[in-house]
Amino acid sequence: MAEEPQYGIDPVTLEIIHGKLLAIVDEMGVVMQRTSMSPVIYEVLDFACGICTASAELVAQSNGITLFTGTFGTQLQSVIDAYAGDVHEGDIFVTNDPYYGGTHACDFAIIRPIFHEGDLLAWAVNVAHWVDVGGAVPGSLPPDATSIFQEGLRLSRLRLAVHDTLSPEILRIIRENVRLPDVAMGDLNAQIATVHIAEARLGEMLDRYGADVLREGFDALIDTAARRARAVIAALPDGSYRAQDVIDGDGVSDTPITVQVEVTISGESLAIDFTGCPPAAAGPINCGAGALHSAVKSVFKAMVAPHEPSNEGWFRPLTITAPRGTIFTAERPSPTGWYYEGSVHASELVWKALAPVLPQRFSAGSYSSLCVIYLSGHTPDGEEFIHIEPTHGGWGACSDGDGANAVISLTDGDTYNYSIELLEAKFPLRVRRYDFNTENGPGAGRYRGGYGVVRDYEVLVDGTTLTGSFGRNATAPWGIEGGFDGSANRFEVIEAATGRVTPYGRLGGRRLHRGDVVRIVTGGGGGWGPPDRRAPEAITADLRAELLSRDDARRLYGWQEAAQ
């Protein structure tokens, strides 16, 4: 074991500094939620805020999108590399480039350096999903894109402000290339406000503790997390663990795509190797290397310290290997708009490999996909609208309990769906149904998987366009130790005029008519253990809750009504 570094900072002061850093990023999040203009930001909370050290190591992050956990440092490092020696007080940078540490073009990173007496102390970062950045379709995520150039505006590592004066040229470029320019400017201003808040609050900490103490505090927090992560890994059995899975098409083709991983635990380190995965797909379910690393870090963090605040130290024992140009390490001009559909499979591969090793941490397979649809068009008043919403689904069963019902996908973390009242007030849509998906159900087992949901949107104006892309639309979530597989995701259009029902897994675009219903059906998670070992009282509870029919209770569990 490496010798532990010694710090002069006392533990009480370190704990206070840690608490203040977490309070800063939380305040950044509150400001973002209250001042942004997009419901996907202020309602779904599709953003995250953080503070990084001068050398681009994450030291504090707000709750928010799980998949942004590992992208702060990579995006920030790309800016540092581009402006080496040319970063000044009052600068603000913007980047949304998936090939330079980002995710997809809709996720804009706003980055501000924070100085003290002329020396760079830290960076404040805010990454948020913009509802539209131009491109081929409203919302900028064509599910059948074959090139990054169909996915909207990319501002790759640009200086947005000098001496706190925003570049009018860059602002004009943004306004002229997005469908909802006022909304975009509102969200941009909200992001900028958050990094200003971070600078002000760090300034207060500097007045109290000084720069040397803060820097030492940063290092101590990161090193402490690294030591704790190594200790967790050291307690695990050494060995190599493999997993394989299938991605159900890429948006261009329905051909299944096989992916694989090898996880090796050795002493205090853990290595994850994606060698052997296929080249980048034609369609937009690829992710870049930055998103891959973030996807893996999310699972690694769930293993070593799921309840602890994130910082870069937790990931020091982790190494990730992946050849360039694969479905998980796409390069220009491969499309990455629906990157979270690819990256969640990277997360689930690692999850699947480690579940038998750490059953107290990892469940059976989950519905995985964010199950995102876009509904866009014009209101009766002629105003353009773009509605985007992820959907909750069923998680896999655990070794000691049933899976969680109606929880957001692994990639999205602390995010929500829209309240029905807000959705119906802002968009020409009506929610007709929001219920558990009991018809398809979860995987049976000693512990069953969690239930997915059914959500119906009635379209209230002609000409509304539907696009969507659901992973696991053919391959169900996997069960463990005799547990059954769960159920697949899908969405449907129910035509008002004919009653015809058309199911989809991925859809490039379809015009709808007034009265048509878009139904989202998310899958149930996989089961854990043989179904015939399920406790009778658990079966009875599901029957009473009307989650399980008597026929399914007999078929899946051998339940006998006379015995109850």
Coordinates of C-alpha atoms in Angstrom, one line a residue:
M1 CA 0.0 0.0 0.0
A2 CA 1.3 3.4 -0.9
E3 CA 2.4 5.7 1.9
E4 CA -0.4 8.1 2.9
P5 CA 0.4 11.8 2.3
Q6 CA 0.5 14.0 5.4
Y7 CA -1.5 17.3 5.5
G8 CA -1.2 20.2 7.9
I9 CA -4.9 20.9 7.7
D10 CA -6.8 19.7 10.8
P11 CA -9.8 17.3 10.4
V12 CA -12.4 19.8 11.7
T13 CA -11.3 22.5 9.2
L14 CA -11.2 19.9 6.4
E15 CA -14.8 18.8 7.2
I16 CA -16.0 22.4 7.2
I17 CA -14.3 23.1 3.9
H18 CA -15.9 20.0 2.4
G19 CA -19.3 21.0 3.7
K20 CA -18.9 24.5 2.3
L21 CA -17.9 23.1 -1.1
L22 CA -20.9 20.9 -1.2
A23 CA -23.1 23.8 -0.2
I24 CA -21.7 25.9 -3.1
V25 CA -22.5 23.3 -5.7
D26 CA -25.9 22.8 -4.2
E27 CA -26.5 26.6 -4.4
M28 CA -25.4 26.5 -8.0
G29 CA -28.0 23.9 -8.6
V30 CA -30.8 25.9 -6.9
V31 CA -29.9 29.0 -9.0
M32 CA -29.9 26.9 -12.2
Q33 CA -33.3 25.4 -11.4
R34 CA -34.9 28.7 -10.5
T35 CA -33.5 30.8 -13.4
S36 CA -33.5 28.5 -16.4
M37 CA -36.2 28.6 -19.1
S38 CA -36.4 24.9 -20.2
P39 CA -38.6 22.5 -18.4
V40 CA -36.1 19.8 -19.1
I41 CA -33.8 21.7 -16.9
Y42 CA -36.0 23.2 -14.1
E43 CA -38.4 20.3 -13.9
V44 CA -36.4 17.2 -15.0
L45 CA -33.2 18.6 -13.6
D46 CA -31.1 17.6 -16.6
F47 CA -28.0 19.4 -15.5
A48 CA -25.1 19.2 -13.0
C49 CA -22.8 21.7 -11.3
G50 CA -19.3 21.2 -10.0
I51 CA -16.0 22.6 -8.8
C52 CA -12.7 21.3 -10.1
T53 CA -9.1 22.0 -8.9
A54 CA -6.7 24.0 -11.0
S55 CA -5.5 20.8 -12.5
A56 CA -9.0 19.7 -13.6
E57 CA -9.8 17.2 -10.8
L58 CA -13.4 17.2 -9.6
V59 CA -13.6 18.1 -5.9
A60 CA -17.3 18.7 -5.5
Q61 CA -20.4 18.1 -7.5
S62 CA -24.1 18.6 -7.1
N63 CA -26.7 15.9 -7.4
G64 CA -28.0 15.7 -11.0
I65 CA -27.3 13.7 -14.1
T66 CA -25.2 10.6 -13.1
L67 CA -23.6 10.5 -16.5
F68 CA -22.0 13.9 -16.0
T69 CA -20.0 12.5 -13.1
G70 CA -17.0 11.8 -15.2
T71 CA -17.3 14.4 -18.0
F72 CA -16.4 17.5 -16.0
G73 CA -12.7 16.7 -15.8
T74 CA -12.4 15.6 -19.5
Q75 CA -14.3 18.6 -20.9
L76 CA -12.3 21.0 -18.6
Q77 CA -9.0 19.3 -19.6
S78 CA -9.9 19.8 -23.3
V79 CA -10.3 23.6 -22.6
I80 CA -7.0 23.7 -20.6
D81 CA -5.2 22.0 -23.5
A82 CA -6.7 24.4 -26.1
Y83 CA -5.8 27.6 -24.1
A84 CA -2.6 26.5 -22.4
G85 CA -1.1 29.7 -20.8
D86 CA -3.9 31.8 -22.1
V87 CA -6.6 31.7 -19.4
H88 CA -7.4 34.9 -17.5
E89 CA -9.6 36.2 -14.8
G90 CA -13.1 37.1 -16.2
D91 CA -13.0 34.4 -18.9
I92 CA -15.9 32.0 -19.5
F93 CA -15.6 29.1 -21.8
V94 CA -18.2 27.0 -23.6
T95 CA -18.0 23.6 -25.1
N96 CA -20.4 20.9 -26.2
D97 CA -18.2 18.7 -28.3
P98 CA -18.6 14.9 -27.7
Y99 CA -15.2 14.2 -29.2
Y100 CA -13.5 16.4 -26.6
G101 CA -14.8 14.9 -23.4
G102 CA -18.4 15.8 -23.8
T103 CA -21.6 13.8 -24.3
H104 CA -23.7 15.1 -27.2
A105 CA -24.2 18.5 -28.8
C106 CA -27.3 19.3 -26.6
D107 CA -25.2 19.2 -23.4
F108 CA -23.5 22.6 -23.1
A109 CA -20.7 23.0 -20.6
I110 CA -20.1 26.5 -19.2
I111 CA -16.6 26.7 -17.5
R112 CA -15.2 29.6 -15.5
P113 CA -11.6 29.9 -14.1
I114 CA -11.4 31.2 -10.5
F115 CA -8.3 33.1 -9.6
H116 CA -6.8 34.4 -6.3
E117 CA -4.2 37.2 -6.5
G118 CA -3.4 36.3 -10.1
D119 CA -3.0 32.5 -9.5
L120 CA -5.5 30.0 -10.8
L121 CA -7.3 28.3 -7.8
A122 CA -10.2 26.3 -9.3
W123 CA -12.7 26.0 -12.0
A124 CA -16.5 26.2 -11.8
V125 CA -18.4 24.0 -14.3
N126 CA -22.1 23.7 -15.2
V127 CA -23.3 21.2 -17.8
A128 CA -27.0 21.4 -18.9
H129 CA -29.1 19.9 -21.6
W130 CA -30.4 22.5 -24.1
V131 CA -33.8 21.6 -25.6
D132 CA -32.6 22.4 -29.1
V133 CA -29.3 23.3 -30.8
G134 CA -30.4 23.2 -34.4
G135 CA -29.8 20.2 -36.7
A136 CA -32.1 18.1 -38.7
V137 CA -35.1 17.8 -36.3
P138 CA -36.6 19.8 -33.5
G139 CA -34.7 18.8 -30.4
S140 CA -31.6 18.1 -32.4
L141 CA -31.6 14.4 -31.8
P142 CA -32.6 12.6 -35.1
P143 CA -32.7 8.9 -34.1
D144 CA -31.6 7.9 -37.6
A145 CA -28.7 10.4 -37.9
T146 CA -25.6 9.1 -39.7
S147 CA -23.4 12.1 -39.1
I148 CA -22.6 14.5 -36.2
F149 CA -23.5 17.3 -38.7
Q150 CA -27.2 16.4 -38.5
E151 CA -27.2 16.9 -34.8
G152 CA -26.9 20.6 -34.5
L153 CA -24.5 23.3 -33.5
R154 CA -21.1 22.4 -31.9
L155 CA -19.2 25.1 -30.1
S156 CA -15.9 23.2 -29.5
R157 CA -13.9 24.8 -26.6
L158 CA -14.6 28.4 -27.3
R159 CA -13.9 31.5 -25.1
L160 CA -17.4 32.9 -24.6
A161 CA -16.4 35.9 -22.4
V162 CA -13.4 38.1 -21.9
H163 CA -13.3 40.4 -18.8
D164 CA -16.9 39.1 -18.1
T165 CA -18.1 40.5 -21.5
L166 CA -19.9 37.9 -23.5
S167 CA -18.9 37.6 -27.2
P168 CA -21.7 39.1 -29.3
E169 CA -20.5 37.1 -32.3
I170 CA -20.9 33.8 -30.4
L171 CA -24.3 34.8 -29.0
R172 CA -25.4 35.7 -32.5
I173 CA -24.2 32.3 -33.9
I174 CA -26.2 30.5 -31.2
R175 CA -29.4 32.6 -31.7
E176 CA -29.3 32.1 -35.5
N177 CA -28.8 28.3 -35.3
V178 CA -31.3 27.1 -32.7
R179 CA -35.1 26.9 -33.0
L180 CA -35.9 28.5 -29.6
P181 CA -33.3 31.3 -29.3
D182 CA -34.9 33.0 -26.4
V183 CA -35.0 29.8 -24.4
A184 CA -31.4 29.1 -25.3
M185 CA -30.3 32.5 -24.1
G186 CA -32.3 32.1 -20.9
D187 CA -30.6 28.8 -20.2
L188 CA -27.2 30.1 -21.1
N189 CA -27.6 33.1 -18.7
A190 CA -28.7 30.7 -15.9
Q191 CA -25.6 28.6 -16.4
I192 CA -23.4 31.7 -16.3
A193 CA -25.1 32.8 -13.1
T194 CA -24.2 29.5 -11.5
V195 CA -20.5 29.8 -12.2
H196 CA -20.5 33.4 -10.9
I197 CA -22.1 32.1 -7.7
A198 CA -19.3 29.6 -7.4
E199 CA -16.7 32.3 -7.8
A200 CA -18.4 34.5 -5.2
R201 CA -18.7 31.7 -2.6
L202 CA -15.2 30.5 -3.1
G203 CA -14.1 34.1 -2.6
E204 CA -15.7 34.0 0.8
M205 CA -13.9 30.8 1.6
L206 CA -10.6 32.4 0.5
D207 CA -11.2 35.4 2.9
R208 CA -11.8 32.9 5.7
Y209 CA -9.1 30.3 5.1
G210 CA -6.7 31.6 2.5
A211 CA -5.6 29.9 -0.8
D212 CA -3.0 27.6 0.7
V213 CA -5.5 26.0 3.1
L214 CA -8.1 25.6 0.4
R215 CA -5.6 24.0 -2.0
E216 CA -4.5 21.6 0.8
G217 CA -8.1 20.9 1.5
F218 CA -8.8 20.0 -2.1
D219 CA -5.8 17.6 -2.1
A220 CA -6.8 16.0 1.2
L221 CA -10.4 15.4 0.1
I222 CA -9.3 13.8 -3.1
D223 CA -6.5 11.7 -1.6
T224 CA -8.8 10.5 1.3
A225 CA -11.4 9.3 -1.3
A226 CA -8.7 7.5 -3.2
R227 CA -7.5 5.6 -0.1
R228 CA -11.1 4.6 0.8
A229 CA -11.8 3.4 -2.8
R230 CA -8.6 1.3 -2.7
A231 CA -9.6 -0.3 0.6
V232 CA -13.0 -1.4 -0.8
I233 CA -11.3 -2.9 -3.9
A234 CA -8.6 -4.7 -1.8
A235 CA -11.4 -6.5 0.1
L236 CA -12.8 -8.0 -3.1
P237 CA -11.6 -11.3 -4.5
D238 CA -9.0 -10.9 -7.2
G239 CA -10.0 -12.2 -10.6
S240 CA -11.4 -11.4 -14.0
Y241 CA -15.1 -11.2 -14.6
R242 CA -16.7 -10.9 -18.0
A243 CA -20.1 -9.9 -19.4
Q244 CA -21.8 -9.7 -22.8
D245 CA -25.0 -7.9 -23.8
V246 CA -26.9 -6.8 -26.9
I247 CA -27.8 -3.3 -28.1
D248 CA -31.1 -3.5 -30.1
G249 CA -30.2 -1.6 -33.2
D250 CA -28.7 1.8 -33.8
G251 CA -31.6 3.8 -35.2
V252 CA -30.5 3.2 -38.8
S253 CA -30.7 -0.6 -38.6
D254 CA -32.5 -3.1 -36.3
T255 CA -29.5 -5.4 -36.4
P256 CA -28.5 -6.4 -32.9
I257 CA -25.1 -5.2 -31.8
T258 CA -23.1 -7.4 -29.4
V259 CA -20.9 -5.7 -26.8
Q260 CA -18.6 -7.0 -24.1
V261 CA -16.4 -6.2 -21.2
E262 CA -13.8 -7.7 -19.0
V263 CA -13.4 -6.5 -15.4
T264 CA -10.2 -7.4 -13.6
I265 CA -9.7 -6.9 -9.8
S266 CA -6.1 -7.1 -8.7
G267 CA -5.1 -5.9 -5.2
E268 CA -6.2 -2.3 -4.8
S269 CA -6.9 -1.6 -8.5
L270 CA -9.7 -2.4 -10.9
A271 CA -9.3 -2.5 -14.7
I272 CA -12.1 -2.4 -17.2
D273 CA -11.4 -3.5 -20.8
F274 CA -13.9 -3.0 -23.7
T275 CA -11.5 -4.5 -26.2
G276 CA -13.5 -6.5 -28.8
C277 CA -16.5 -4.2 -29.0
P278 CA -17.6 -3.4 -32.5
P279 CA -16.7 -0.2 -34.5
A280 CA -18.9 2.9 -34.2
A281 CA -22.4 2.2 -35.4
A282 CA -24.0 4.0 -38.4
G283 CA -26.7 5.5 -36.1
P284 CA -26.5 7.9 -33.2
I285 CA -26.3 5.4 -30.3
N286 CA -22.5 5.8 -30.2
C287 CA -20.8 7.6 -27.3
G288 CA -17.5 9.3 -27.2
A289 CA -14.6 8.3 -24.9
G290 CA -15.5 10.9 -22.3
A291 CA -19.1 9.6 -22.0
L292 CA -17.7 6.0 -21.8
H293 CA -15.4 6.9 -18.9
S294 CA -18.3 8.7 -17.2
A295 CA -20.6 5.7 -17.6
V296 CA -18.0 3.4 -16.1
K297 CA -17.2 5.8 -13.2
S298 CA -20.9 5.9 -12.3
V299 CA -20.9 2.1 -11.7
F300 CA -17.5 2.2 -10.0
K301 CA -18.8 4.9 -7.6
A302 CA -21.9 2.7 -6.9
M303 CA -19.5 0.0 -5.9
V304 CA -17.0 1.8 -3.7
A305 CA -19.1 4.5 -2.0
P306 CA -22.7 5.0 -3.4
H307 CA -23.8 7.4 -0.7
E308 CA -20.7 9.7 -0.6
P309 CA -20.3 12.9 -2.6
S310 CA -18.2 12.5 -5.7
N311 CA -14.7 13.7 -6.3
E312 CA -11.9 12.5 -8.6
G313 CA -10.2 10.6 -5.8
W314 CA -12.8 7.8 -5.8
F315 CA -11.7 6.9 -9.4
R316 CA -7.9 6.9 -9.0
P317 CA -7.8 3.0 -8.6
L318 CA -9.7 2.6 -11.8
T319 CA -8.3 2.2 -15.3
I320 CA -10.4 2.0 -18.5
T321 CA -9.2 0.5 -21.8
A322 CA -11.1 0.9 -25.0
P323 CA -9.7 1.0 -28.6
R324 CA -10.5 4.2 -30.5
G325 CA -13.4 4.4 -33.0
T326 CA -15.7 1.8 -31.3
I327 CA -19.3 2.2 -30.5
F328 CA -18.1 3.4 -27.0
T329 CA -15.3 5.6 -28.3
A330 CA -16.8 7.2 -31.4
E331 CA -14.8 9.8 -33.3
R332 CA -15.7 12.5 -35.8
P333 CA -18.0 12.4 -37.7
S334 CA -19.9 9.5 -36.0
P335 CA -23.2 10.6 -34.7
T336 CA -23.6 10.6 -30.9
G337 CA -27.0 12.3 -30.3
W338 CA -28.5 9.4 -28.5
Y339 CA -25.2 8.7 -26.7
Y340 CA -27.0 7.7 -23.4
E341 CA -28.5 4.7 -25.2
G342 CA -25.0 3.4 -25.9
S343 CA -23.3 4.5 -22.7
V344 CA -25.9 2.9 -20.5
H345 CA -25.0 -0.4 -22.1
A346 CA -21.4 0.3 -21.1
S347 CA -22.6 0.9 -17.5
E348 CA -24.8 -2.2 -17.5
L349 CA -22.0 -4.4 -18.9
V350 CA -19.8 -3.5 -15.9
W351 CA -22.8 -3.8 -13.6
K352 CA -23.6 -7.3 -15.0
A353 CA -20.0 -8.4 -14.6
L354 CA -19.8 -7.3 -11.0
A355 CA -23.2 -8.3 -9.8
P356 CA -22.2 -11.9 -8.9
V357 CA -19.1 -10.5 -7.0
L358 CA -21.0 -7.8 -5.1
P359 CA -24.6 -8.8 -4.8
Q360 CA -25.0 -6.4 -1.9
R361 CA -24.3 -3.5 -4.3
F362 CA -25.6 -4.6 -7.7
S363 CA -29.0 -5.8 -8.9
A364 CA -30.3 -7.9 -11.8
G365 CA -30.7 -6.1 -15.2
S366 CA -32.9 -3.0 -15.4
Y367 CA -34.9 -1.4 -18.2
S368 CA -31.8 0.6 -18.9
S369 CA -32.9 3.0 -21.7
L370 CA -33.9 6.5 -20.9
C371 CA -37.0 5.9 -23.1
V372 CA -37.0 9.4 -24.5
I373 CA -39.5 10.8 -26.9
Y374 CA -39.7 14.2 -28.6
L375 CA -43.1 15.7 -29.4
S376 CA -42.8 18.9 -31.4
G377 CA -44.9 21.2 -33.5
H378 CA -46.8 24.5 -33.1
T379 CA -49.5 25.5 -30.6
P380 CA -52.9 26.7 -31.9
D381 CA -51.4 30.2 -31.5
G382 CA -48.5 29.4 -33.9
E383 CA -45.8 29.2 -31.2
E384 CA -43.2 26.4 -31.8
F385 CA -42.9 23.9 -29.0
I386 CA -40.5 21.0 -28.3
H387 CA -41.3 18.6 -25.6
I388 CA -38.6 16.1 -24.4
E389 CA -39.1 13.7 -21.5
P390 CA -37.3 10.7 -20.2
T391 CA -39.5 8.0 -18.7
H392 CA -39.0 5.9 -15.6
G393 CA -38.9 2.1 -15.6
G394 CA -38.3 -1.1 -13.6
W395 CA -35.0 -1.8 -12.0
G396 CA -33.7 -5.3 -11.4
A397 CA -34.3 -7.4 -8.3
C398 CA -31.6 -7.5 -5.6
S399 CA -30.2 -10.5 -3.7
D400 CA -32.4 -9.5 -0.7
G401 CA -35.4 -7.7 -2.1
D402 CA -37.6 -6.8 -5.0
G403 CA -36.5 -4.4 -7.7
A404 CA -37.5 -0.7 -7.5
N405 CA -40.6 0.3 -9.4
A406 CA -40.7 3.3 -11.8
V407 CA -37.2 4.7 -11.2
I408 CA -35.2 6.7 -13.7
S409 CA -32.5 5.0 -15.7
L410 CA -28.9 4.4 -14.4
T411 CA -27.6 7.2 -16.6
D412 CA -29.8 10.0 -15.3
G413 CA -29.4 9.8 -11.5
D414 CA -31.3 12.5 -9.6
T415 CA -33.8 13.5 -12.3
Y416 CA -37.5 13.4 -12.6
N417 CA -40.4 13.3 -15.0
Y418 CA -42.7 16.2 -15.6
S419 CA -45.6 16.9 -13.4
I420 CA -48.7 16.4 -15.4
E421 CA -50.1 19.8 -14.5
L422 CA -47.0 21.6 -15.8
L423 CA -46.8 19.5 -19.0
E424 CA -50.4 20.1 -19.9
A425 CA -50.0 23.8 -19.2
K426 CA -47.0 24.3 -21.4
F427 CA -47.7 22.0 -24.3
P428 CA -50.7 21.0 -26.5
L429 CA -50.7 17.6 -24.9
R430 CA -53.0 15.8 -22.4
V431 CA -51.8 12.9 -20.2
R432 CA -54.5 10.2 -20.4
R433 CA -52.8 7.5 -18.3
Y434 CA -49.9 7.1 -16.0
D435 CA -49.7 3.6 -14.5
F436 CA -47.6 0.6 -13.7
N437 CA -46.9 -1.7 -16.6
T438 CA -48.6 -4.8 -15.1
E439 CA -49.5 -6.3 -18.5
N440 CA -45.9 -7.1 -19.4
G441 CA -44.6 -7.1 -15.8
P442 CA -41.1 -7.6 -14.4
G443 CA -39.0 -10.8 -14.3
A444 CA -40.2 -13.3 -11.8
G445 CA -38.0 -14.6 -9.1
R446 CA -37.5 -15.2 -5.4
Y447 CA -37.3 -11.4 -5.6
R448 CA -39.1 -10.0 -8.6
G449 CA -37.9 -7.1 -10.7
G450 CA -39.4 -3.6 -10.4
Y451 CA -42.4 -2.6 -12.5
G452 CA -42.1 -0.2 -15.5
V453 CA -44.7 2.3 -16.4
V454 CA -47.3 3.1 -19.1
R455 CA -47.8 6.8 -20.0
D456 CA -50.3 8.0 -22.6
Y457 CA -50.1 11.4 -24.3
E458 CA -53.0 12.6 -26.3
V459 CA -52.0 15.0 -29.0
L460 CA -54.2 18.1 -29.2
V461 CA -53.0 19.7 -32.4
D462 CA -52.5 18.4 -35.9
G463 CA -49.1 18.2 -37.4
T464 CA -47.3 17.3 -34.1
T465 CA -44.2 15.2 -34.9
L466 CA -43.0 12.3 -32.8
T467 CA -39.4 11.0 -32.7
G468 CA -38.0 8.5 -30.2
S469 CA -35.4 5.9 -29.5
F470 CA -35.8 3.2 -26.9
G471 CA -33.0 0.7 -26.1
R472 CA -33.9 -2.7 -24.8
N473 CA -36.8 -2.8 -27.2
A474 CA -36.1 -6.5 -28.1
T475 CA -33.6 -7.8 -25.5
A476 CA -35.1 -7.9 -22.0
P477 CA -33.3 -7.1 -18.8
W478 CA -31.4 -10.1 -17.5
G479 CA -32.2 -12.2 -14.4
I480 CA -29.7 -13.6 -12.0
E481 CA -29.4 -17.1 -10.3
G482 CA -32.5 -18.5 -11.8
G483 CA -34.5 -15.3 -11.9
F484 CA -36.5 -14.6 -15.1
D485 CA -35.7 -11.9 -17.5
G486 CA -37.7 -8.7 -17.4
S487 CA -39.7 -7.1 -20.2
A488 CA -38.8 -4.9 -23.1
N489 CA -39.5 -1.2 -23.7
R490 CA -41.6 0.2 -26.6
F491 CA -43.7 3.1 -27.6
E492 CA -46.8 3.1 -29.7
V493 CA -49.1 5.4 -31.8
I494 CA -52.8 4.8 -31.4
E495 CA -54.6 6.5 -34.3
A496 CA -57.7 8.4 -33.3
A497 CA -59.3 7.9 -36.7
T498 CA -58.8 4.1 -37.1
G499 CA -57.8 2.8 -33.7
R500 CA -54.7 1.2 -35.4
V501 CA -51.8 0.6 -33.0
T502 CA -48.3 0.8 -34.3
P503 CA -45.4 -0.1 -32.0
Y504 CA -41.9 1.3 -32.3
G505 CA -38.4 0.8 -30.8
R506 CA -36.7 3.6 -32.6
L507 CA -38.5 6.1 -34.9
G508 CA -37.0 8.8 -37.1
G509 CA -40.2 10.9 -37.2
R510 CA -43.9 10.6 -37.7
R511 CA -46.6 13.3 -38.1
L512 CA -49.5 12.9 -35.8
H513 CA -53.1 14.1 -35.9
R514 CA -55.3 15.7 -33.2
G515 CA -56.6 12.9 -30.9
D516 CA -53.8 10.4 -31.7
V517 CA -52.3 8.9 -28.5
V518 CA -48.6 8.2 -28.0
R519 CA -48.2 5.4 -25.5
I520 CA -44.9 4.8 -23.7
V521 CA -44.4 1.4 -22.2
T522 CA -41.2 0.8 -20.1
G523 CA -40.0 -2.6 -19.2
G524 CA -39.8 -4.4 -15.8
G525 CA -36.4 -5.4 -14.3
G526 CA -35.0 -8.9 -14.1
G527 CA -35.7 -11.3 -11.2
W528 CA -33.2 -12.7 -8.7
G529 CA -33.4 -16.4 -7.7
P530 CA -35.9 -19.1 -8.6
P531 CA -39.5 -18.0 -8.7
D532 CA -40.7 -21.1 -6.8
R533 CA -38.8 -19.7 -3.8
R534 CA -40.8 -16.5 -3.6
A535 CA -42.4 -16.0 -0.2
P536 CA -46.2 -16.6 -0.3
E537 CA -46.8 -13.3 1.6
A538 CA -44.9 -11.4 -1.1
I539 CA -47.1 -13.0 -3.8
T540 CA -50.2 -12.1 -1.8
A541 CA -49.0 -8.5 -1.4
D542 CA -48.6 -8.1 -5.1
L543 CA -52.1 -9.6 -5.7
R544 CA -53.6 -7.1 -3.2
A545 CA -51.8 -4.2 -4.8
E546 CA -53.2 -5.4 -8.2
L547 CA -49.7 -5.6 -9.6
L548 CA -50.0 -9.3 -10.3
S549 CA -53.0 -11.2 -11.7
R550 CA -54.1 -14.5 -10.3
D551 CA -53.3 -16.2 -13.6
D552 CA -49.8 -14.9 -13.6
A553 CA -49.4 -15.8 -9.9
R554 CA -50.2 -19.4 -10.8
R555 CA -48.1 -19.5 -14.0
L556 CA -45.0 -17.8 -12.6
Y557 CA -45.0 -18.9 -9.0
G558 CA -47.2 -21.9 -8.7
W559 CA -49.5 -19.9 -6.4
Q560 CA -52.7 -21.8 -5.3
E561 CA -55.7 -19.7 -4.4
A562 CA -57.1 -22.4 -2.1
A563 CA -54.0 -22.3 0.0
Q564 CA -54.4 -18.5 0.8

